[in-house]
GROMACS .gro file of C-alpha atoms in nm:
model
  440
    1MET     CA    1   0.000   0.000   0.000
    2VAL     CA    2   0.135   0.340  -0.099
    3ALA     CA    3   0.007   0.633   0.103
    4GLU     CA    4   0.066   0.997   0.182
    5LEU     CA    5   0.005   1.134   0.528
    6ARG     CA    6  -0.108   1.496   0.509
    7ASN     CA    7  -0.220   1.686   0.818
    8GLY     CA    8  -0.278   1.361   1.002
    9GLU     CA    9  -0.494   1.212   0.725
   10LEU     CA   10  -0.389   0.898   0.541
   11ASN     CA   11  -0.430   0.926   0.165
   12VAL     CA   12  -0.390   0.592  -0.012
   13ILE     CA   13  -0.252   0.632  -0.366
   14GLY     CA   14  -0.179   0.270  -0.452
   15VAL     CA   15  -0.227  -0.085  -0.329
   16SER     CA   16  -0.035  -0.402  -0.410
   17ASN     CA   17   0.047  -0.733  -0.247
   18ALA     CA   18   0.243  -1.050  -0.310
   19LYS     CA   19   0.205  -1.401  -0.177
   20SER     CA   20   0.436  -1.466   0.115
   21LYS     CA   21   0.733  -1.688   0.029
   22GLY     CA   22   1.036  -1.803   0.222
   23VAL     CA   23   0.863  -1.764   0.557
   24LYS     CA   24   0.762  -2.047   0.789
   25ASP     CA   25   0.593  -2.002   1.125
   26GLY     CA   26   0.670  -1.632   1.102
   27ILE     CA   27   1.045  -1.684   1.060
   28ILE     CA   28   1.242  -1.622   0.739
   29VAL     CA   29   1.374  -1.957   0.619
   30ASP     CA   30   1.467  -1.863   0.262
   31ILE     CA   31   1.615  -1.517   0.218
   32GLU     CA   32   1.606  -1.521  -0.163
   33ALA     CA   33   1.243  -1.633  -0.183
   34ALA     CA   34   1.129  -1.380   0.078
   35ALA     CA   35   1.324  -1.100  -0.091
   36THR     CA   36   1.164  -1.185  -0.424
   37ALA     CA   37   0.816  -1.156  -0.271
   38ILE     CA   38   0.900  -0.820  -0.113
   39LYS     CA   39   1.052  -0.692  -0.436
   40SER     CA   40   0.743  -0.793  -0.631
   41ALA     CA   41   0.511  -0.607  -0.394
   42ILE     CA   42   0.731  -0.296  -0.394
   43SER     CA   43   0.764  -0.293  -0.773
   44GLN     CA   44   0.386  -0.308  -0.816
   45ALA     CA   45   0.341  -0.033  -0.560
   46GLU     CA   46   0.601   0.191  -0.726
   47GLU     CA   47   0.432   0.149  -1.061
   48LYS     CA   48   0.085   0.225  -0.930
   49ALA     CA   49   0.192   0.521  -0.717
   50GLY     CA   50   0.447   0.663  -0.959
   51ILE     CA   51   0.720   0.693  -0.696
   52SER     CA   52   1.056   0.530  -0.629
   53ILE     CA   53   1.099   0.349  -0.296
   54LYS     CA   54   1.450   0.362  -0.149
   55SER     CA   55   1.395   0.284   0.219
   56VAL     CA   56   1.126   0.111   0.422
   57ASN     CA   57   0.999   0.076   0.775
   58VAL     CA   58   0.964  -0.288   0.872
   59GLY     CA   59   0.673  -0.390   1.091
   60LEU     CA   60   0.719  -0.697   1.308
   61PRO     CA   61   0.513  -0.886   1.562
   62GLY     CA   62   0.678  -0.983   1.887
   63ASN     CA   63   0.858  -1.303   1.796
   64LEU     CA   64   1.113  -1.369   2.067
   65LEU     CA   65   1.081  -1.004   2.165
   66GLN     CA   66   1.191  -0.889   2.506
   67VAL     CA   67   1.077  -0.555   2.641
   68GLU     CA   68   1.190  -0.398   2.964
   69PRO     CA   69   1.164  -0.056   3.125
   70THR     CA   70   1.483   0.146   3.137
   71GLN     CA   71   1.588   0.498   3.225
   72GLY     CA   72   1.872   0.738   3.167
   73MET     CA   73   2.000   1.062   3.317
   74ILE     CA   74   2.246   1.328   3.202
   75PRO     CA   75   2.348   1.680   3.309
   76VAL     CA   76   2.257   1.962   3.073
   77THR     CA   77   2.599   2.098   2.987
   78SER     CA   78   2.526   2.392   2.756
   79ASP     CA   79   2.596   2.742   2.885
   80THR     CA   80   2.232   2.843   2.840
   81LYS     CA   81   2.106   2.525   3.010
   82GLU     CA   82   1.850   2.493   2.730
   83ILE     CA   83   1.776   2.133   2.630
   84THR     CA   84   1.856   2.054   2.265
   85ASP     CA   85   1.819   1.765   2.021
   86GLN     CA   86   2.165   1.647   2.122
   87ASP     CA   87   2.064   1.629   2.488
   88VAL     CA   88   1.766   1.410   2.393
   89GLU     CA   89   1.995   1.177   2.199
   90ASN     CA   90   2.246   1.168   2.483
   91VAL     CA   91   1.989   1.079   2.747
   92VAL     CA   92   1.861   0.798   2.525
   93LYS     CA   93   2.217   0.671   2.482
   94SER     CA   94   2.261   0.674   2.859
   95ALA     CA   95   1.960   0.443   2.884
   96LEU     CA   96   2.110   0.202   2.631
   97THR     CA   97   2.405   0.106   2.847
   98LYS     CA   98   2.218  -0.192   2.989
   99SER     CA   99   2.415  -0.514   2.953
  100MET     CA  100   2.279  -0.763   2.700
  101THR     CA  101   2.363  -1.122   2.624
  102PRO     CA  102   2.570  -1.169   2.307
  103ASP     CA  103   2.277  -1.322   2.119
  104ARG     CA  104   2.051  -1.016   2.151
  105GLU     CA  105   2.041  -0.673   1.990
  106VAL     CA  106   1.848  -0.351   2.045
  107ILE     CA  107   1.551  -0.319   1.810
  108THR     CA  108   1.403   0.009   1.919
  109PHE     CA  109   1.355   0.238   2.215
  110ILE     CA  110   1.026   0.413   2.290
  111PRO     CA  111   1.046   0.711   2.528
  112GLU     CA  112   0.754   0.733   2.771
  113GLU     CA  113   0.838   1.049   2.963
  114PHE     CA  114   1.114   1.299   3.030
  115ILE     CA  115   1.192   1.455   3.367
  116VAL     CA  116   1.355   1.798   3.387
  117ASP     CA  117   1.490   1.889   3.731
  118GLY     CA  118   1.234   1.662   3.894
  119PHE     CA  119   0.931   1.779   3.692
  120GLN     CA  120   0.770   1.466   3.549
  121GLY     CA  121   0.534   1.384   3.261
  122ILE     CA  122   0.718   1.585   2.993
  123ARG     CA  123   0.676   1.452   2.639
  124ASP     CA  124   0.921   1.682   2.459
  125PRO     CA  125   1.183   1.860   2.673
  126ARG     CA  126   1.351   2.049   2.389
  127GLY     CA  127   1.364   2.422   2.445
  128MET     CA  128   1.312   2.387   2.820
  129MET     CA  129   1.577   2.497   3.072
  130GLY     CA  130   1.723   2.268   3.332
  131VAL     CA  131   2.041   2.128   3.481
  132ARG     CA  132   1.938   1.760   3.484
  133LEU     CA  133   1.752   1.564   3.219
  134GLU     CA  134   1.606   1.219   3.291
  135MET     CA  135   1.408   0.986   3.070
  136ARG     CA  136   1.202   0.671   3.115
  137GLY     CA  137   1.104   0.438   2.837
  138LEU     CA  138   1.077   0.085   2.701
  139LEU     CA  139   1.370  -0.096   2.544
  140TYR     CA  140   1.291  -0.364   2.285
  141THR     CA  141   1.554  -0.627   2.204
  142GLY     CA  142   1.551  -0.930   1.976
  143PRO     CA  143   1.764  -1.224   1.860
  144ARG     CA  144   2.057  -1.104   1.650
  145THR     CA  145   2.032  -1.392   1.403
  146ILE     CA  146   1.667  -1.331   1.322
  147LEU     CA  147   1.729  -0.957   1.300
  148HIS     CA  148   2.017  -1.011   1.063
  149ASN     CA  149   1.808  -1.236   0.840
  150LEU     CA  150   1.529  -0.983   0.818
  151ARG     CA  151   1.760  -0.693   0.735
  152LYS     CA  152   1.943  -0.907   0.482
  153THR     CA  153   1.613  -1.004   0.317
  154VAL     CA  154   1.493  -0.644   0.291
  155GLU     CA  155   1.829  -0.530   0.153
  156ARG     CA  156   1.827  -0.813  -0.099
  157SER     CA  157   1.497  -0.679  -0.233
  158GLY     CA  158   1.674  -0.355  -0.323
  159VAL     CA  159   1.570  -0.120  -0.040
  160GLN     CA  160   1.707  -0.021   0.300
  161VAL     CA  161   1.548  -0.059   0.643
  162GLU     CA  162   1.454   0.281   0.783
  163ASN     CA  163   1.286   0.202   1.116
  164ILE     CA  164   1.146  -0.080   1.322
  165ILE     CA  165   0.775  -0.077   1.402
  166ILE     CA  166   0.646  -0.313   1.668
  167SER     CA  167   0.335  -0.438   1.489
  168PRO     CA  168   0.115  -0.502   1.797
  169LEU     CA  169   0.174  -0.144   1.913
  170ALA     CA  170   0.080  -0.006   1.572
  171LEU     CA  171  -0.229  -0.227   1.558
  172VAL     CA  172  -0.378  -0.132   1.892
  173ARG     CA  173  -0.304   0.236   1.833
  174SER     CA  174  -0.478   0.234   1.494
  175VAL     CA  175  -0.769  -0.002   1.557
  176LEU     CA  176  -0.867   0.092   1.913
  177ASN     CA  177  -0.989   0.428   2.040
  178GLU     CA  178  -0.845   0.612   2.339
  179GLY     CA  179  -1.094   0.463   2.587
  180GLU     CA  180  -1.036   0.108   2.469
  181ARG     CA  181  -0.660   0.148   2.502
  182GLU     CA  182  -0.701   0.290   2.851
  183PHE     CA  183  -0.955   0.045   2.997
  184GLY     CA  184  -0.840  -0.255   2.795
  185ALA     CA  185  -0.926  -0.445   2.479
  186THR     CA  186  -0.793  -0.727   2.262
  187VAL     CA  187  -0.731  -0.716   1.886
  188ILE     CA  188  -0.734  -1.044   1.691
  189ASP     CA  189  -0.578  -1.027   1.344
  190MET     CA  190  -0.714  -1.323   1.148
  191GLY     CA  191  -0.468  -1.371   0.864
  192ALA     CA  192  -0.433  -1.654   0.617
  193GLY     CA  193  -0.116  -1.811   0.757
  194GLN     CA  194  -0.152  -1.718   1.122
  195THR     CA  195  -0.371  -1.548   1.381
  196THR     CA  196  -0.220  -1.269   1.589
  197VAL     CA  197  -0.348  -1.152   1.928
  198ALA     CA  198  -0.261  -0.824   2.101
  199THR     CA  199  -0.406  -0.700   2.431
  200ILE     CA  200  -0.361  -0.350   2.569
  201ARG     CA  201  -0.463  -0.195   2.901
  202ASN     CA  202  -0.363   0.133   3.068
  203GLN     CA  203  -0.210   0.236   2.734
  204GLU     CA  204   0.046  -0.045   2.767
  205LEU     CA  205   0.075  -0.369   2.574
  206GLN     CA  206  -0.014  -0.653   2.811
  207PHE     CA  207   0.002  -0.964   2.594
  208THR     CA  208   0.066  -1.071   2.237
  209ASN     CA  209   0.070  -1.415   2.083
  210ILE     CA  210   0.066  -1.578   1.742
  211LEU     CA  211  -0.119  -1.897   1.657
  212GLN     CA  212   0.010  -2.076   1.352
  213GLU     CA  213  -0.343  -2.137   1.226
  214GLY     CA  214  -0.535  -1.905   0.999
  215GLY     CA  215  -0.755  -1.886   0.693
  216ASP     CA  216  -0.536  -2.129   0.499
  217TYR     CA  217  -0.623  -2.397   0.754
  218VAL     CA  218  -0.993  -2.335   0.694
  219THR     CA  219  -0.935  -2.380   0.321
  220LYS     CA  220  -0.741  -2.702   0.379
  221ASP     CA  221  -1.021  -2.836   0.602
  222ILE     CA  222  -1.278  -2.771   0.328
  223SER     CA  223  -1.054  -2.936   0.070
  224LYS     CA  224  -0.999  -3.243   0.287
  225VAL     CA  225  -1.358  -3.294   0.399
  226LEU     CA  226  -1.516  -3.233   0.057
  227LYS     CA  227  -1.231  -3.406  -0.131
  228THR     CA  228  -1.179  -3.118  -0.368
  229SER     CA  229  -0.878  -2.908  -0.470
  230GLN     CA  230  -0.757  -2.629  -0.244
  231LYS     CA  231  -0.818  -2.378  -0.522
  232LEU     CA  232  -1.185  -2.477  -0.543
  233ALA     CA  233  -1.206  -2.493  -0.163
  234GLU     CA  234  -1.088  -2.134  -0.138
  235GLY     CA  235  -1.357  -2.029  -0.385
  236LEU     CA  236  -1.624  -2.214  -0.188
  237LYS     CA  237  -1.514  -2.041   0.132
  238LEU     CA  238  -1.534  -1.697  -0.026
  239ASN     CA  239  -1.857  -1.750  -0.222
  240TYR     CA  240  -2.064  -1.966   0.012
  241GLY     CA  241  -1.879  -1.956   0.344
  242GLU     CA  242  -2.052  -1.882   0.675
  243ALA     CA  243  -1.867  -1.892   1.007
  244TYR     CA  244  -2.179  -1.934   1.224
  245PRO     CA  245  -2.380  -2.246   1.125
  246SER     CA  246  -2.706  -2.116   1.276
  247LEU     CA  247  -2.707  -1.837   1.018
  248ALA     CA  248  -2.634  -2.062   0.720
  249SER     CA  249  -2.910  -2.166   0.480
  250ASN     CA  250  -2.986  -2.514   0.345
  251GLU     CA  251  -2.939  -2.404  -0.014
  252THR     CA  252  -2.712  -2.631  -0.215
  253PHE     CA  253  -2.425  -2.578  -0.456
  254GLN     CA  254  -2.222  -2.818  -0.665
  255VAL     CA  255  -1.868  -2.925  -0.587
  256GLU     CA  256  -1.624  -3.106  -0.814
  257VAL     CA  257  -1.511  -3.400  -0.602
  258ILE     CA  258  -1.193  -3.590  -0.678
  259GLY     CA  259  -1.281  -3.944  -0.789
  260GLU     CA  260  -1.639  -3.856  -0.884
  261VAL     CA  261  -1.756  -3.820  -1.242
  262GLU     CA  262  -2.044  -3.586  -1.159
  263PRO     CA  263  -2.034  -3.286  -0.922
  264VAL     CA  264  -2.170  -3.347  -0.571
  265GLU     CA  265  -2.429  -3.121  -0.410
  266VAL     CA  266  -2.334  -2.968  -0.074
  267THR     CA  267  -2.548  -2.748   0.150
  268GLU     CA  268  -2.429  -2.413   0.281
  269SER     CA  269  -2.503  -2.529   0.635
  270TYR     CA  270  -2.268  -2.827   0.593
  271LEU     CA  271  -1.992  -2.598   0.463
  272ALA     CA  272  -2.053  -2.370   0.761
  273GLU     CA  273  -1.997  -2.661   0.999
  274ILE     CA  274  -1.657  -2.726   0.842
  275ILE     CA  275  -1.556  -2.362   0.858
  276SER     CA  276  -1.680  -2.297   1.211
  277ALA     CA  277  -1.501  -2.602   1.353
  278ARG     CA  278  -1.159  -2.462   1.268
  279ILE     CA  279  -1.232  -2.101   1.362
  280LYS     CA  280  -1.392  -2.209   1.690
  281HIS     CA  281  -1.080  -2.410   1.767
  282ILE     CA  282  -0.865  -2.099   1.709
  283PHE     CA  283  -1.091  -1.882   1.925
  284GLU     CA  284  -1.091  -2.137   2.207
  285GLN     CA  285  -0.710  -2.137   2.217
  286ILE     CA  286  -0.709  -1.758   2.239
  287LYS     CA  287  -0.975  -1.764   2.511
  288GLN     CA  288  -0.765  -1.997   2.725
  289GLU     CA  289  -0.463  -1.768   2.698
  290LEU     CA  290  -0.665  -1.457   2.785
  291GLU     CA  291  -0.841  -1.626   3.077
  292ARG     CA  292  -0.512  -1.750   3.216
  293ARG     CA  293  -0.385  -1.392   3.223
  294HIS     CA  294  -0.714  -1.241   3.346
  295LEU     CA  295  -0.746  -1.038   3.025
  296LEU     CA  296  -1.070  -1.177   2.882
  297ASP     CA  297  -1.323  -0.954   3.057
  298LEU     CA  298  -1.173  -0.619   2.962
  299PRO     CA  299  -1.429  -0.340   2.900
  300GLY     CA  300  -1.321  -0.298   2.537
  301GLY     CA  301  -1.394  -0.662   2.454
  302ILE     CA  302  -1.263  -0.821   2.134
  303VAL     CA  303  -1.195  -0.646   1.801
  304LEU     CA  304  -1.153  -0.859   1.488
  305ILE     CA  305  -0.949  -0.765   1.180
  306GLY     CA  306  -0.780  -0.951   0.895
  307GLY     CA  307  -0.883  -1.122   0.575
  308ASN     CA  308  -1.037  -1.421   0.752
  309ALA     CA  309  -1.252  -1.187   0.963
  310ILE     CA  310  -1.468  -1.093   0.663
  311LEU     CA  311  -1.649  -1.428   0.675
  312PRO     CA  312  -2.020  -1.376   0.751
  313GLY     CA  313  -2.110  -1.486   1.103
  314ILE     CA  314  -1.757  -1.441   1.239
  315VAL     CA  315  -1.868  -1.188   1.501
  316GLU     CA  316  -2.156  -1.409   1.619
  317LEU     CA  317  -1.923  -1.708   1.653
  318ALA     CA  318  -1.667  -1.504   1.845
  319GLN     CA  319  -1.934  -1.374   2.083
  320GLU     CA  320  -2.048  -1.729   2.151
  321VAL     CA  321  -1.697  -1.853   2.226
  322PHE     CA  322  -1.559  -1.558   2.422
  323GLY     CA  323  -1.878  -1.453   2.597
  324VAL     CA  324  -1.782  -1.084   2.572
  325GLY     CA  325  -1.854  -0.797   2.334
  326VAL     CA  326  -1.706  -0.849   1.987
  327LYS     CA  327  -1.694  -0.614   1.689
  328LEU     CA  328  -1.545  -0.617   1.340
  329TYR     CA  329  -1.312  -0.328   1.258
  330VAL     CA  330  -1.338  -0.190   0.904
  331PRO     CA  331  -1.089   0.082   0.796
  332ASN     CA  332  -1.250   0.400   0.669
  333GLN     CA  333  -0.996   0.472   0.394
  334VAL     CA  334  -1.161   0.510   0.055
  335GLY     CA  335  -1.100   0.211  -0.170
  336ILE     CA  336  -0.968  -0.020   0.100
  337ARG     CA  337  -1.259  -0.051   0.342
  338ASN     CA  338  -1.167  -0.408   0.418
  339PRO     CA  339  -1.048  -0.562   0.748
  340ALA     CA  340  -0.769  -0.733   0.552
  341PHE     CA  341  -0.590  -0.399   0.516
  342ALA     CA  342  -0.617  -0.295   0.881
  343HIS     CA  343  -0.269  -0.422   0.968
  344VAL     CA  344  -0.075  -0.248   0.692
  345ILE     CA  345  -0.275   0.069   0.741
  346SER     CA  346  -0.176   0.067   1.108
  347LEU     CA  347   0.192   0.046   1.011
  348SER     CA  348   0.154   0.338   0.772
  349GLU     CA  349  -0.019   0.552   1.032
  350PHE     CA  350   0.235   0.464   1.299
  351ALA     CA  351   0.531   0.552   1.076
  352GLY     CA  352   0.372   0.876   0.964
  353GLN     CA  353   0.284   0.986   1.316
  354LEU     CA  354   0.624   0.928   1.475
  355THR     CA  355   0.714   1.244   1.666
  356GLU     CA  356   1.049   1.415   1.629
  357VAL     CA  357   1.140   1.298   1.980
  358HIS     CA  358   1.077   0.936   1.877
  359LEU     CA  359   1.286   0.986   1.563
  360LEU     CA  360   1.569   1.132   1.770
  361ALA     CA  361   1.551   0.827   1.997
  362GLN     CA  362   1.576   0.595   1.698
  363ARG     CA  363   1.872   0.791   1.565
  364ALA     CA  364   2.043   0.752   1.902
  365VAL     CA  365   1.981   0.377   1.891
  366LYS     CA  366   2.120   0.344   1.539
  367GLY     CA  367   2.421   0.562   1.611
  368GLU     CA  368   2.539   0.377   1.919
  369ASP     CA  369   2.748   0.117   1.739
  370THR     CA  370   2.972   0.081   2.044
  371LEU     CA  371   2.673  -0.035   2.246
  372ARG     CA  372   2.590  -0.304   1.994
  373HIS     CA  373   2.752  -0.640   1.956
  374GLN     CA  374   2.968  -0.715   1.657
  375PRO     CA  375   2.790  -0.911   1.383
  376ILE     CA  376   2.793  -1.288   1.393
  377ASN     CA  377   3.051  -1.430   1.154
  378PHE     CA  378   2.858  -1.623   0.891
  379GLY     CA  379   3.162  -1.690   0.676
  380GLY     CA  380   3.205  -1.322   0.591
  381MET     CA  381   2.861  -1.301   0.435
  382ILE     CA  382   2.705  -1.059   0.684
  383GLN     CA  383   2.631  -0.705   0.576
  384ARG     CA  384   2.537  -0.463   0.850
  385VAL     CA  385   2.278  -0.196   0.778
  386THR     CA  386   2.271   0.146   0.931
  387GLN     CA  387   1.904   0.105   1.019
  388VAL     CA  388   1.785  -0.161   1.255
  389ALA     CA  389   1.467  -0.366   1.242
  390GLN     CA  390   1.345  -0.694   1.384
  391PRO     CA  391   1.094  -0.907   1.570
  392THR     CA  392   1.038  -1.063   1.910
  393PRO     CA  393   0.764  -1.171   2.154
  394ILE     CA  394   0.705  -0.958   2.454
  395GLN     CA  395   0.792  -1.121   2.780
  396PRO     CA  396   0.646  -1.020   3.115
  397VAL     CA  397   0.728  -0.665   3.210
  398GLN     CA  398   0.530  -0.525   3.501
  399ASN     CA  399   0.248  -0.769   3.439
  400THR     CA  400   0.311  -0.743   3.065
  401GLU     CA  401   0.356  -1.061   2.868
  402VAL     CA  402   0.405  -1.120   2.503
  403GLU     CA  403   0.473  -1.425   2.295
  404GLN     CA  404   0.511  -1.368   1.924
  405SER     CA  405   0.647  -1.463   1.590
  406ALA     CA  406   0.757  -1.263   1.295
  407SER     CA  407   0.593  -1.188   0.967
  408THR     CA  408   0.710  -0.895   0.763
  409ASN     CA  409   0.519  -0.586   0.673
  410VAL     CA  410   0.698  -0.303   0.501
  411VAL     CA  411   0.639   0.068   0.522
  412ALA     CA  412   0.845   0.302   0.309
  413PRO     CA  413   0.887   0.661   0.418
  414LYS     CA  414   1.026   0.960   0.238
  415GLU     CA  415   1.401   0.981   0.263
  416ASP     CA  416   1.398   1.296   0.479
  417LYS     CA  417   1.582   1.252   0.805
  418VAL     CA  418   1.548   1.441   1.133
  419SER     CA  419   1.800   1.719   1.170
  420SER     CA  420   1.867   1.918   1.482
  421GLN     CA  421   1.904   2.228   1.267
  422ASN     CA  422   1.630   2.170   1.012
  423LYS     CA  423   1.326   1.977   1.132
  424PRO     CA  424   1.066   1.936   0.858
  425LYS     CA  425   0.707   1.878   0.956
  426ILE     CA  426   0.603   1.517   1.000
  427ALA     CA  427   0.339   1.547   0.728
  428ASP     CA  428   0.595   1.674   0.479
  429ARG     CA  429   0.850   1.413   0.584
  430PHE     CA  430   0.632   1.107   0.533
  431ARG     CA  431   0.537   0.962   0.202
  432GLY     CA  432   0.537   0.593   0.214
  433LEU     CA  433   0.470   0.250   0.108
  434ILE     CA  434   0.351  -0.052   0.287
  435GLY     CA  435   0.413  -0.362   0.083
  436SER     CA  436   0.297  -0.639   0.307
  437MET     CA  437   0.398  -0.997   0.274
  438PHE     CA  438   0.033  -1.064   0.339
  439ASP     CA  439  -0.085  -1.395   0.455
  440GLU     CA  440  -0.436  -1.266   0.378
   0.00000   0.00000   0.00000
């Protein structure tokens, strides 16, 4: 998806997608195949939007992600005691001195608040006067090997990694309103290859998880039970599928069955039974995880997105299984009012709405080469990139728990960089692409 963000409004100017290749269980297993898929999506997007993509933001779920609170403190050394961009970078760097095991690497750092001479709750301290600057935030780290593979794959497709976007954070920020993020809600992204869960409460991510079952499993079930090809099974799911059997009719349709000379008649209600069995199984697994963490009965309930969420009756089935309020989220962007695009839209919005303070923090992370481990020696084949990106599941942090796996979503911004002398407006700085290696 190619989009422009102007005055806070997302303007989609092109959409493309490519079938995911080289990825298994959310992990890149074939760099060349995955790079080819990314390159195909980007090429289509460039052609439709009439722009050239040079760098991208990579969105990742929390596969093997670790997140922990950290803080830094520095003296303000300038003669005027006025806090500058450099002071913000320095205080972030002071927070990155935490020791890490050799197999992990910093993905990103998200500032939560700054403290100037004891005054708390400051979002942007630049321009303020003080003698001591403190900062609190969340540090995200991930496995170096997986991070390397992702960066290598993106580079092999002909573009550079600009920034890391933690996909669950982008999702909950885009899909949920302020009240839902405060009081708590769960987003379920029902993709083709996997189903992703993200729960937020008190504006903080509480839990994420990925189930390696999605819409493709539903298609395979239909193919197996009706003894027909997966291609025909996919068509049956889209044309006659119903997720809630009670809402399905007894009207019949014909199915070409392997081994039969004549097509066999099947009722819509029977097809609904096949579909609902798999989706109910997925929902029940999610329910167990949420109940175990006391996150099921949050006021915001359950919000469904993703390509598999467009099946009729999906909300009714979810309400029956979870026993809480459930709604289907549909993006309001013209031309892509489809839950399947909710994820990539969230990445685009997140990248476009990054504040200058967040961009300074990312620049500090990227610039601190001395705080990073040297690359693993894979026979001299490793190429380091100046911009970091990668996945990981979130482990418990102050009652926060995340288990995740990685699929790649790509967001390409304009090439403008933050400068302490010349800071362009966010709206002018962002013009981007999201080419998602959709499972949908």
